[in-house]
Amino acid sequence: MIDPKTLAARFPGDFVFGVATASYQIEGAVKADGRKPSIWDAFSNMPGRVHGRENGDVACDHYNRWEADLDLIAELGVSAYRFSIAWPRIIPDGTGRINEKGLDFYDKLVDGLKARNIKAFATLYHWDLPLALMGEGGWTARSTAYAFQRYAKIVMARLGDRLDSVATFNEPWCSVWLSHLYGEHAPGERSMDAALHALHYTNLAHGLGMEAIRHVAPNVPAGLVLNAHSVIAGSNGAADIAAAERAFQFHNGVFFGPVFKGEYPADFLEALGSRMPKIEDGDLDVISQKVDWWGLNYYTPMRVANDPSADAVYPATIDAAAVSDVKTDIGWEVYAPALKSLVETLYHRYELPPCYITENGAAYNMGVVNGVVDDQPRLDYYAEHIAIVADLIKDGHPMQGYFAWSLMDNFEWAKGYQMRFGIVHVDYGTQVRTVKNSGKWYSALATAFPKDNHKAG
Ligand code: FCB
């Protein structure tokens, strides 16, 4: 086993080790204190969408147990907590009336973090769009971007004096492609046209959200979280290498390009631009305004090959076989070198600010046996990937923090409660939390961490 102390010593003194969650995945209490449904309530209550027809009605009951959960984070000894704010608690209909009770919840949560000396990293949008906004078309409507801007302003006016960091969006790739093209996440749409509209309006909402944050809480470091894909060609053949480049632009370039260069990738525009909504004058300036940091969520590489069929739509790729035969219980290939090459590629292609690894982790579903959760494969996954982050720092990349996904087992979207990503086990019958062996190891890393260490690498 990699000694957590030795690994910790490779990080500089101001590095942040934290844990992450998201509102719909943990809170439950979906009808409490004026919250109205989100698109995820609607989606998960529709048969056939989520494994076992499960939903977030109760989840980890964090809404009621938040104090004990913050104590747990403090006991783990990590220095930061990344959580998301539920828009349908704050503005239940998406637009219109503000629900003070919703704001009160996050107010208490942030104060609770401060009282425990834990940094508060908030995400404004982790997929729980107020369902009422679907009446306008949800993310396929330009008006949703402006509704998001107002929501961002309201949250920052209330919490901005105490947040250590804020992100506009978590993984736009998921809320755009996975939700509107591949149909696997809410709202379950399968349409390229819908997805292309969601793409531009999500990017616009990020930019408008940044404007709101700068206006109301200029001192809070602000950024966005991207699940950039480490795209690897399935072979060295020219067709597969070209396919990998198209996949890079389609899965990464359409987010990184607008935000960090003020433009959509040329090949992508050539192939699909005519199906996009009108890009109004000034949109790309709004989208590309400066961010202070960006977050990378990384789990597994994306291996692609050329799709030779004549009617293949851009990016015209198919999946290529995994290289590593190590897979997590959700079926994702474990391949840590892809994290290294991904960060290198992105810093090579774009001018990027400092980076936090805002999510990284593994699904392994073992349960509690005699009070212990022996999840050695997860522990190995963490050790291997955190070592890569240390290597990146050694090579001079501005890596500032690392968040384990997740603090605790939770509602894993379309997979329901079947897939467990926590470093803390949750018994959904009793809501008892049990720190897994990986959690003990991560805690040892975070607490052994030499805060006065200035030698990185
Ligand atoms: C990411 C999500 C997060 C969690 C992990 C496993 O895509 O941001 O909410 O579901 O995957």
GROMACS .gro file of C-alpha atoms and ligand atoms in nm:
model
  468
    1MET     CA    1   0.000   0.000   0.000
    2ILE     CA    2   0.127   0.349  -0.083
    3ASP     CA    3   0.211   0.522   0.243
    4PRO     CA    4  -0.018   0.827   0.269
    5LYS     CA    5   0.247   1.026   0.452
    6THR     CA    6   0.506   0.978   0.179
    7LEU     CA    7   0.255   1.076  -0.086
    8ALA     CA    8   0.136   1.379   0.114
    9ALA     CA    9   0.494   1.504   0.138
   10ARG     CA   10   0.499   1.548  -0.240
   11PHE     CA   11   0.245   1.834  -0.225
   12PRO     CA   12   0.313   2.201  -0.155
   13GLY     CA   13   0.190   2.360   0.167
   14ASP     CA   14  -0.103   2.546   0.015
   15PHE     CA   15  -0.246   2.245  -0.173
   16VAL     CA   16  -0.612   2.171  -0.093
   17PHE     CA   17  -0.737   1.819  -0.023
   18GLY     CA   18  -1.115   1.800  -0.014
   19VAL     CA   19  -1.424   1.590  -0.068
   20ALA     CA   20  -1.713   1.654  -0.309
   21THR     CA   21  -2.089   1.597  -0.336
   22ALA     CA   22  -2.384   1.744  -0.528
   23SER     CA   23  -2.727   1.858  -0.408
   24TYR     CA   24  -2.964   1.617  -0.582
   25GLN     CA   25  -2.736   1.322  -0.511
   26ILE     CA   26  -2.733   1.363  -0.133
   27GLU     CA   27  -2.992   1.605   0.002
   28GLY     CA   28  -3.327   1.424  -0.024
   29ALA     CA   29  -3.608   1.635   0.130
   30VAL     CA   30  -3.725   1.719  -0.219
   31LYS     CA   31  -4.049   1.877  -0.099
   32ALA     CA   32  -3.915   2.048   0.212
   33ASP     CA   33  -3.928   2.420   0.278
   34GLY     CA   34  -4.068   2.522  -0.058
   35ARG     CA   35  -3.845   2.327  -0.295
   36LYS     CA   36  -4.021   2.240  -0.620
   37PRO     CA   37  -3.924   1.962  -0.865
   38SER     CA   38  -3.618   1.971  -1.084
   39ILE     CA   39  -3.577   1.793  -1.416
   40TRP     CA   40  -3.411   1.511  -1.220
   41ASP     CA   41  -3.722   1.455  -1.006
   42ALA     CA   42  -3.929   1.426  -1.324
   43PHE     CA   43  -3.676   1.207  -1.503
   44SER     CA   44  -3.618   0.966  -1.217
   45ASN     CA   45  -3.989   0.926  -1.151
   46MET     CA   46  -4.045   0.819  -1.511
   47PRO     CA   47  -4.015   0.438  -1.542
   48GLY     CA   48  -3.721   0.312  -1.741
   49ARG     CA   49  -3.490   0.607  -1.688
   50VAL     CA   50  -3.306   0.527  -1.364
   51HIS     CA   51  -3.189   0.188  -1.242
   52GLY     CA   52  -3.449   0.034  -1.011
   53ARG     CA   53  -3.674   0.335  -1.066
   54GLU     CA   54  -3.489   0.504  -0.782
   55ASN     CA   55  -3.495   0.878  -0.718
   56GLY     CA   56  -3.351   1.148  -0.493
   57ASP     CA   57  -3.654   1.177  -0.261
   58VAL     CA   58  -3.451   1.068   0.043
   59ALA     CA   59  -3.098   1.002  -0.088
   60CYS     CA   60  -2.855   1.049   0.204
   61ASP     CA   61  -3.105   1.269   0.390
   62HIS     CA   62  -2.829   1.525   0.406
   63TYR     CA   63  -3.082   1.810   0.420
   64ASN     CA   64  -3.170   1.690   0.769
   65ARG     CA   65  -2.834   1.546   0.869
   66TRP     CA   66  -2.605   1.820   0.743
   67GLU     CA   67  -2.453   1.897   1.083
   68ALA     CA   68  -2.344   1.539   1.143
   69ASP     CA   69  -2.216   1.524   0.784
   70LEU     CA   70  -2.005   1.836   0.837
   71ASP     CA   71  -1.869   1.679   1.156
   72LEU     CA   72  -1.775   1.377   0.949
   73ILE     CA   73  -1.588   1.595   0.697
   74ALA     CA   74  -1.407   1.763   0.986
   75GLU     CA   75  -1.316   1.423   1.133
   76LEU     CA   76  -1.171   1.316   0.800
   77GLY     CA   77  -0.934   1.611   0.836
   78VAL     CA   78  -0.972   1.745   0.482
   79SER     CA   79  -0.952   2.119   0.433
   80ALA     CA   80  -1.229   2.178   0.177
   81TYR     CA   81  -1.581   2.068   0.087
   82ARG     CA   82  -1.719   2.098  -0.265
   83PHE     CA   83  -2.099   2.096  -0.272
   84SER     CA   84  -2.366   2.225  -0.506
   85ILE     CA   85  -2.662   2.452  -0.454
   86ALA     CA   86  -3.008   2.339  -0.563
   87TRP     CA   87  -3.159   2.606  -0.787
   88PRO     CA   88  -3.514   2.470  -0.722
   89ARG     CA   89  -3.470   2.542  -0.350
   90ILE     CA   90  -3.368   2.903  -0.417
   91ILE     CA   91  -3.605   2.993  -0.703
   92PRO     CA   92  -3.854   2.704  -0.711
   93ASP     CA   93  -4.000   2.798  -1.051
   94GLY     CA   94  -3.667   2.890  -1.206
   95THR     CA   95  -3.778   3.251  -1.245
   96GLY     CA   96  -3.989   3.471  -1.022
   97ARG     CA   97  -4.028   3.425  -0.650
   98ILE     CA   98  -3.721   3.376  -0.430
   99ASN     CA   99  -3.753   3.115  -0.154
  100GLU     CA  100  -3.572   3.249   0.151
  101LYS     CA  101  -3.587   2.911   0.326
  102GLY     CA  102  -3.380   2.759   0.049
  103LEU     CA  103  -3.116   3.027   0.090
  104ASP     CA  104  -3.126   2.975   0.468
  105PHE     CA  105  -3.021   2.611   0.425
  106TYR     CA  106  -2.700   2.698   0.238
  107ASP     CA  107  -2.639   2.990   0.470
  108LYS     CA  108  -2.633   2.749   0.765
  109LEU     CA  109  -2.422   2.503   0.570
  110VAL     CA  110  -2.158   2.762   0.484
  111ASP     CA  111  -2.150   2.891   0.842
  112GLY     CA  112  -2.115   2.531   0.957
  113LEU     CA  113  -1.814   2.486   0.732
  114LYS     CA  114  -1.655   2.810   0.855
  115ALA     CA  115  -1.711   2.703   1.217
  116ARG     CA  116  -1.522   2.382   1.142
  117ASN     CA  117  -1.246   2.558   0.951
  118ILE     CA  118  -1.335   2.387   0.624
  119LYS     CA  119  -1.318   2.582   0.298
  120ALA     CA  120  -1.649   2.618   0.108
  121PHE     CA  121  -1.630   2.539  -0.266
  122ALA     CA  122  -1.979   2.593  -0.409
  123THR     CA  123  -2.110   2.488  -0.750
  124LEU     CA  124  -2.413   2.678  -0.877
  125TYR     CA  125  -2.536   2.418  -1.124
  126HIS     CA  126  -2.493   2.044  -1.080
  127TRP     CA  127  -2.783   1.943  -1.305
  128ASP     CA  128  -3.097   2.009  -1.099
  129LEU     CA  129  -3.268   2.258  -1.331
  130PRO     CA  130  -3.605   2.378  -1.197
  131LEU     CA  131  -3.862   2.171  -1.385
  132ALA     CA  132  -4.078   2.478  -1.458
  133LEU     CA  133  -3.808   2.602  -1.696
  134MET     CA  134  -3.881   2.307  -1.925
  135GLY     CA  135  -4.194   2.501  -2.019
  136GLU     CA  136  -3.965   2.732  -2.215
  137GLY     CA  137  -3.751   2.445  -2.348
  138GLY     CA  138  -3.503   2.413  -2.059
  139TRP     CA  139  -3.143   2.447  -2.173
  140THR     CA  140  -3.250   2.462  -2.537
  141ALA     CA  141  -3.394   2.811  -2.468
  142ARG     CA  142  -3.186   3.126  -2.453
  143SER     CA  143  -3.407   3.257  -2.171
  144THR     CA  144  -3.273   2.983  -1.940
  145ALA     CA  145  -2.926   3.139  -1.959
  146TYR     CA  146  -3.068   3.468  -1.828
  147ALA     CA  147  -3.267   3.286  -1.560
  148PHE     CA  148  -2.937   3.126  -1.451
  149GLN     CA  149  -2.770   3.467  -1.435
  150ARG     CA  150  -3.038   3.595  -1.200
  151TYR     CA  151  -3.012   3.282  -0.985
  152ALA     CA  152  -2.632   3.325  -0.967
  153LYS     CA  153  -2.675   3.686  -0.857
  154ILE     CA  154  -2.920   3.591  -0.581
  155VAL     CA  155  -2.699   3.314  -0.444
  156MET     CA  156  -2.384   3.523  -0.451
  157ALA     CA  157  -2.555   3.818  -0.283
  158ARG     CA  158  -2.640   3.590   0.007
  159LEU     CA  159  -2.332   3.365   0.033
  160GLY     CA  160  -2.058   3.555  -0.150
  161ASP     CA  161  -1.911   3.703   0.167
  162ARG     CA  162  -1.820   3.354   0.294
  163LEU     CA  163  -1.748   3.131  -0.004
  164ASP     CA  164  -1.388   3.035  -0.074
  165SER     CA  165  -1.463   2.945  -0.434
  166VAL     CA  166  -1.752   2.926  -0.676
  167ALA     CA  167  -1.809   2.734  -0.999
  168THR     CA  168  -2.081   2.823  -1.246
  169PHE     CA  169  -2.130   2.475  -1.394
  170ASN     CA  170  -2.041   2.118  -1.320
  171GLU     CA  171  -1.962   1.917  -1.633
  172PRO     CA  172  -2.151   2.094  -1.911
  173TRP     CA  173  -2.060   1.791  -2.126
  174CYS     CA  174  -2.311   1.589  -1.924
  175SER     CA  175  -2.588   1.850  -1.912
  176VAL     CA  176  -2.543   1.910  -2.287
  177TRP     CA  177  -2.443   1.591  -2.473
  178LEU     CA  178  -2.534   1.321  -2.222
  179SER     CA  179  -2.869   1.487  -2.146
  180HIS     CA  180  -2.977   1.615  -2.489
  181LEU     CA  181  -2.798   1.397  -2.745
  182TYR     CA  182  -2.743   1.059  -2.579
  183GLY     CA  183  -3.060   1.078  -2.366
  184GLU     CA  184  -2.906   0.914  -2.060
  185HIS     CA  185  -2.952   1.204  -1.820
  186ALA     CA  186  -3.242   1.443  -1.760
  187PRO     CA  187  -3.428   1.560  -1.960
  188GLY     CA  188  -3.352   1.248  -2.166
  189GLU     CA  189  -3.357   1.415  -2.506
  190ARG     CA  190  -3.194   1.246  -2.807
  191SER     CA  191  -3.161   1.518  -3.065
  192MET     CA  192  -2.852   1.681  -3.214
  193ASP     CA  193  -3.047   2.000  -3.277
  194ALA     CA  194  -3.164   2.019  -2.917
  195ALA     CA  195  -2.812   1.941  -2.795
  196LEU     CA  196  -2.655   2.213  -3.010
  197HIS     CA  197  -2.897   2.466  -2.863
  198ALA     CA  198  -2.824   2.343  -2.509
  199LEU     CA  199  -2.454   2.372  -2.587
  200HIS     CA  200  -2.455   2.738  -2.681
  201TYR     CA  201  -2.701   2.843  -2.413
  202THR     CA  202  -2.508   2.658  -2.144
  203ASN     CA  203  -2.187   2.827  -2.253
  204LEU     CA  204  -2.371   3.159  -2.256
  205ALA     CA  205  -2.514   3.090  -1.909
  206HIS     CA  206  -2.161   3.025  -1.782
  207GLY     CA  207  -2.052   3.366  -1.913
  208LEU     CA  208  -2.360   3.545  -1.780
  209GLY     CA  209  -2.310   3.367  -1.448
  210MET     CA  210  -1.949   3.489  -1.434
  211GLU     CA  211  -2.074   3.844  -1.492
  212ALA     CA  212  -2.318   3.808  -1.205
  213ILE     CA  213  -2.050   3.670  -0.972
  214ARG     CA  214  -1.804   3.948  -1.059
  215HIS     CA  215  -2.073   4.207  -1.004
  216VAL     CA  216  -2.201   4.083  -0.669
  217ALA     CA  217  -1.903   3.903  -0.513
  218PRO     CA  218  -1.587   4.013  -0.694
  219ASN     CA  219  -1.358   3.865  -0.431
  220VAL     CA  220  -1.469   3.504  -0.466
  221PRO     CA  221  -1.240   3.304  -0.699
  222ALA     CA  222  -1.469   3.190  -0.978
  223GLY     CA  223  -1.440   2.923  -1.245
  224LEU     CA  224  -1.609   2.625  -1.403
  225VAL     CA  225  -1.575   2.249  -1.380
  226LEU     CA  226  -1.523   2.046  -1.698
  227ASN     CA  227  -1.508   1.672  -1.741
  228ALA     CA  228  -1.253   1.702  -2.016
  229HIS     CA  229  -1.210   1.373  -2.197
  230SER     CA  230  -0.873   1.215  -2.238
  231VAL     CA  231  -0.931   1.108  -2.597
  232ILE     CA  232  -0.705   0.827  -2.716
  233ALA     CA  233  -0.708   0.688  -3.070
  234GLY     CA  234  -0.783   0.316  -3.088
  235SER     CA  235  -0.494   0.260  -3.331
  236ASN     CA  236  -0.208   0.445  -3.497
  237GLY     CA  237  -0.389   0.443  -3.830
  238ALA     CA  238  -0.454   0.782  -3.989
  239ALA     CA  239  -0.833   0.736  -3.984
  240ASP     CA  240  -0.840   0.666  -3.611
  241ILE     CA  241  -0.603   0.951  -3.534
  242ALA     CA  242  -0.825   1.189  -3.731
  243ALA     CA  243  -1.126   1.046  -3.548
  244ALA     CA  244  -0.959   1.115  -3.214
  245GLU     CA  245  -0.903   1.478  -3.314
  246ARG     CA  246  -1.270   1.517  -3.411
  247ALA     CA  247  -1.371   1.357  -3.082
  248PHE     CA  248  -1.142   1.595  -2.895
  249GLN     CA  249  -1.311   1.894  -3.056
  250PHE     CA  250  -1.661   1.759  -3.009
  251HIS     CA  251  -1.620   1.653  -2.646
  252ASN     CA  252  -1.371   1.913  -2.522
  253GLY     CA  253  -1.320   2.186  -2.782
  254VAL     CA  254  -1.683   2.301  -2.784
  255PHE     CA  255  -1.644   2.400  -2.417
  256PHE     CA  256  -1.276   2.493  -2.388
  257GLY     CA  257  -1.278   2.682  -2.721
  258PRO     CA  258  -1.555   2.933  -2.639
  259VAL     CA  259  -1.444   2.982  -2.277
  260PHE     CA  260  -1.067   3.002  -2.325
  261LYS     CA  261  -1.033   3.125  -2.685
  262GLY     CA  262  -1.364   3.296  -2.757
  263GLU     CA  263  -1.443   3.064  -3.049
  264TYR     CA  264  -1.602   2.731  -3.136
  265PRO     CA  265  -1.369   2.482  -3.309
  266ALA     CA  266  -1.360   2.540  -3.686
  267ASP     CA  267  -1.420   2.177  -3.791
  268PHE     CA  268  -1.710   2.144  -3.553
  269LEU     CA  269  -1.867   2.464  -3.688
  270GLU     CA  270  -1.821   2.345  -4.041
  271ALA     CA  271  -1.995   2.016  -3.966
  272LEU     CA  272  -2.273   2.130  -3.733
  273GLY     CA  273  -2.271   2.510  -3.718
  274SER     CA  274  -2.576   2.546  -3.941
  275ARG     CA  275  -2.782   2.357  -3.685
  276MET     CA  276  -2.674   2.576  -3.393
  277PRO     CA  277  -2.890   2.860  -3.266
  278LYS     CA  278  -2.796   3.213  -3.366
  279ILE     CA  279  -2.480   3.324  -3.188
  280GLU     CA  280  -2.564   3.685  -3.107
  281ASP     CA  281  -2.309   3.964  -3.125
  282GLY     CA  282  -2.115   3.974  -2.802
  283ASP     CA  283  -2.205   3.619  -2.689
  284LEU     CA  284  -1.852   3.490  -2.728
  285ASP     CA  285  -1.709   3.789  -2.539
  286VAL     CA  286  -1.942   3.714  -2.251
  287ILE     CA  287  -1.849   3.346  -2.260
  288SER     CA  288  -1.474   3.402  -2.279
  289GLN     CA  289  -1.431   3.642  -1.992
  290LYS     CA  290  -1.152   3.560  -1.753
  291VAL     CA  291  -1.198   3.280  -1.500
  292ASP     CA  292  -0.971   3.248  -1.196
  293TRP     CA  293  -0.942   2.869  -1.204
  294TRP     CA  294  -1.087   2.568  -1.377
  295GLY     CA  295  -1.184   2.231  -1.239
  296LEU     CA  296  -1.112   1.896  -1.400
  297ASN     CA  297  -1.328   1.593  -1.325
  298TYR     CA  298  -1.146   1.281  -1.437
  299TYR     CA  299  -1.240   0.914  -1.406
  300THR     CA  300  -1.147   0.717  -1.717
  301PRO     CA  301  -1.006   0.765  -2.068
  302MET     CA  302  -1.215   0.784  -2.385
  303ARG     CA  303  -1.086   0.551  -2.657
  304VAL     CA  304  -1.225   0.610  -3.004
  305ALA     CA  305  -1.196   0.481  -3.358
  306ASN     CA  306  -1.322   0.610  -3.691
  307ASP     CA  307  -1.685   0.533  -3.777
  308PRO     CA  308  -1.663   0.427  -4.142
  309SER     CA  309  -2.039   0.424  -4.208
  310ALA     CA  310  -2.150   0.661  -4.480
  311ASP     CA  311  -2.423   0.831  -4.277
  312ALA     CA  312  -2.208   0.884  -3.964
  313VAL     CA  313  -2.271   1.226  -3.811
  314TYR     CA  314  -1.981   1.441  -3.682
  315PRO     CA  315  -1.770   1.352  -3.488
  316ALA     CA  316  -1.824   1.014  -3.661
  317THR     CA  317  -1.649   0.795  -3.407
  318ILE     CA  318  -1.715   0.463  -3.241
  319ASP     CA  319  -1.580   0.328  -2.914
  320ALA     CA  320  -1.245   0.151  -2.921
  321ALA     CA  321  -1.143  -0.126  -2.684
  322ALA     CA  322  -1.003  -0.059  -2.339
  323VAL     CA  323  -0.631  -0.116  -2.288
  324SER     CA  324  -0.623  -0.178  -1.916
  325ASP     CA  325  -0.826  -0.477  -1.801
  326VAL     CA  326  -0.880  -0.315  -1.462
  327LYS     CA  327  -1.236  -0.181  -1.448
  328THR     CA  328  -1.441  -0.034  -1.166
  329ASP     CA  329  -1.784  -0.177  -1.083
  330ILE     CA  330  -1.949   0.078  -1.313
  331GLY     CA  331  -1.738  -0.065  -1.597
  332TRP     CA  332  -1.501   0.231  -1.637
  333GLU     CA  333  -1.144   0.147  -1.736
  334VAL     CA  334  -0.881   0.238  -1.476
  335TYR     CA  335  -0.593   0.407  -1.651
  336ALA     CA  336  -0.414   0.678  -1.453
  337PRO     CA  337  -0.161   0.782  -1.724
  338ALA     CA  338  -0.453   0.934  -1.917
  339LEU     CA  339  -0.498   1.191  -1.639
  340LYS     CA  340  -0.140   1.305  -1.691
  341SER     CA  341  -0.159   1.327  -2.069
  342LEU     CA  342  -0.496   1.499  -2.051
  343VAL     CA  343  -0.370   1.783  -1.830
  344GLU     CA  344  -0.058   1.817  -2.046
  345THR     CA  345  -0.262   1.831  -2.367
  346LEU     CA  346  -0.505   2.087  -2.232
  347TYR     CA  347  -0.230   2.321  -2.107
  348HIS     CA  348  -0.059   2.281  -2.442
  349ARG     CA  349  -0.369   2.364  -2.645
  350TYR     CA  350  -0.523   2.640  -2.432
  351GLU     CA  351  -0.412   2.921  -2.205
  352LEU     CA  352  -0.555   2.792  -1.883
  353PRO     CA  353  -0.556   2.932  -1.530
  354PRO     CA  354  -0.469   2.713  -1.228
  355CYS     CA  355  -0.646   2.380  -1.200
  356TYR     CA  356  -0.824   2.192  -0.926
  357ILE     CA  357  -0.905   1.827  -0.971
  358THR     CA  358  -1.265   1.880  -0.864
  359GLU     CA  359  -1.362   1.512  -0.896
  360ASN     CA  360  -1.179   1.183  -0.913
  361GLY     CA  361  -1.274   0.848  -0.769
  362ALA     CA  362  -1.406   0.501  -0.835
  363ALA     CA  363  -1.725   0.296  -0.804
  364TYR     CA  364  -1.677  -0.020  -0.598
  365ASN     CA  365  -1.984  -0.158  -0.430
  366MET     CA  366  -1.855  -0.363  -0.138
  367GLY     CA  367  -2.053  -0.332   0.184
  368VAL     CA  368  -1.985  -0.328   0.556
  369VAL     CA  369  -1.850  -0.653   0.706
  370ASN     CA  370  -1.797  -0.654   1.084
  371GLY     CA  371  -1.795  -0.275   1.087
  372VAL     CA  372  -1.533  -0.249   0.812
  373VAL     CA  373  -1.553  -0.169   0.441
  374ASP     CA  374  -1.251  -0.325   0.277
  375ASP     CA  375  -1.238  -0.132  -0.051
  376GLN     CA  376  -0.875  -0.184  -0.143
  377PRO     CA  377  -0.930  -0.128  -0.519
  378ARG     CA  378  -1.069   0.219  -0.449
  379LEU     CA  379  -0.777   0.294  -0.220
  380ASP     CA  380  -0.538   0.184  -0.496
  381TYR     CA  381  -0.724   0.401  -0.748
  382TYR     CA  382  -0.683   0.707  -0.525
  383ALA     CA  383  -0.317   0.639  -0.452
  384GLU     CA  384  -0.237   0.596  -0.820
  385HIS     CA  385  -0.423   0.906  -0.939
  386ILE     CA  386  -0.306   1.134  -0.657
  387ALA     CA  387   0.052   1.030  -0.740
  388ILE     CA  388  -0.013   1.150  -1.096
  389VAL     CA  389  -0.123   1.488  -0.961
  390ALA     CA  390   0.206   1.506  -0.768
  391ASP     CA  391   0.392   1.424  -1.092
  392LEU     CA  392   0.207   1.706  -1.270
  393ILE     CA  393   0.309   1.950  -0.998
  394LYS     CA  394   0.667   1.830  -1.027
  395ASP     CA  395   0.652   1.905  -1.399
  396GLY     CA  396   0.538   2.259  -1.326
  397HIS     CA  397   0.165   2.240  -1.382
  398PRO     CA  398  -0.042   2.470  -1.159
  399MET     CA  399  -0.244   2.204  -0.974
  400GLN     CA  400  -0.395   2.362  -0.663
  401GLY     CA  401  -0.622   2.103  -0.514
  402TYR     CA  402  -0.783   1.762  -0.529
  403PHE     CA  403  -1.135   1.656  -0.432
  404ALA     CA  404  -1.235   1.295  -0.383
  405TRP     CA  405  -1.566   1.198  -0.542
  406SER     CA  406  -1.737   1.135  -0.321
  407LEU     CA  407  -1.762   1.212   0.046
  408MET     CA  408  -2.026   0.940   0.071
  409ASP     CA  409  -2.223   0.691  -0.139
  410ASN     CA  410  -2.514   0.868  -0.305
  411PHE     CA  411  -2.769   0.877  -0.587
  412GLU     CA  412  -2.553   0.799  -0.889
  413TRP     CA  413  -2.787   0.952  -1.150
  414ALA     CA  414  -2.912   0.695  -1.404
  415LYS     CA  415  -2.740   0.417  -1.205
  416GLY     CA  416  -2.942   0.497  -0.894
  417TYR     CA  417  -2.807   0.374  -0.558
  418GLN     CA  418  -2.650   0.064  -0.707
  419MET     CA  419  -2.316   0.233  -0.780
  420ARG     CA  420  -2.120   0.346  -0.476
  421PHE     CA  421  -1.853   0.614  -0.515
  422GLY     CA  422  -1.820   0.717  -0.149
  423ILE     CA  423  -1.514   0.704   0.072
  424VAL     CA  424  -1.783   0.676   0.338
  425HIS     CA  425  -2.043   0.397   0.312
  426VAL     CA  426  -2.410   0.487   0.350
  427ASP     CA  427  -2.665   0.230   0.466
  428TYR     CA  428  -2.977   0.366   0.293
  429GLY     CA  429  -3.207   0.180   0.532
  430THR     CA  430  -3.067   0.335   0.849
  431GLN     CA  431  -2.865   0.629   0.710
  432VAL     CA  432  -2.566   0.505   0.912
  433ARG     CA  433  -2.235   0.630   0.772
  434THR     CA  434  -1.923   0.408   0.794
  435VAL     CA  435  -1.583   0.539   0.687
  436LYS     CA  436  -1.439   0.291   0.436
  437ASN     CA  437  -1.076   0.184   0.438
  438SER     CA  438  -1.016   0.419   0.143
  439GLY     CA  439  -1.164   0.700   0.356
  440LYS     CA  440  -0.929   0.618   0.640
  441TRP     CA  441  -0.637   0.622   0.400
  442TYR     CA  442  -0.748   0.953   0.242
  443SER     CA  443  -0.792   1.099   0.587
  444ALA     CA  444  -0.440   0.991   0.679
  445LEU     CA  445  -0.313   1.160   0.363
  446ALA     CA  446  -0.503   1.484   0.433
  447THR     CA  447  -0.395   1.500   0.797
  448ALA     CA  448  -0.034   1.391   0.740
  449PHE     CA  449  -0.014   1.663   0.483
  450PRO     CA  450   0.271   1.896   0.582
  451LYS     CA  451   0.113   2.241   0.572
  452ASP     CA  452   0.456   2.402   0.592
  453ASN     CA  453   0.586   2.206   0.297
  454HIS     CA  454   0.703   2.434   0.021
  455LYS     CA  455   0.893   2.184  -0.183
  456ALA     CA  456   0.663   2.031  -0.440
  457GLY     CA  457   0.719   1.717  -0.645
  458FCB     C1  458  -1.957   1.290  -1.251
  458FCB     C2  459  -2.060   1.375  -1.179
  458FCB     C3  460  -2.084   1.336  -1.037
  458FCB     C4  461  -2.078   1.187  -1.016
  458FCB     C5  462  -1.957   1.126  -1.081
  458FCB     C6  463  -1.942   0.979  -1.062
  458FCB     O1  464  -1.986   1.290  -1.387
  458FCB     O2  465  -2.021   1.511  -1.181
  458FCB     O3  466  -2.205   1.395  -0.996
  458FCB     O4  467  -2.196   1.130  -1.058
  458FCB     O5  468  -1.955   1.156  -1.217
   0.00000   0.00000   0.00000
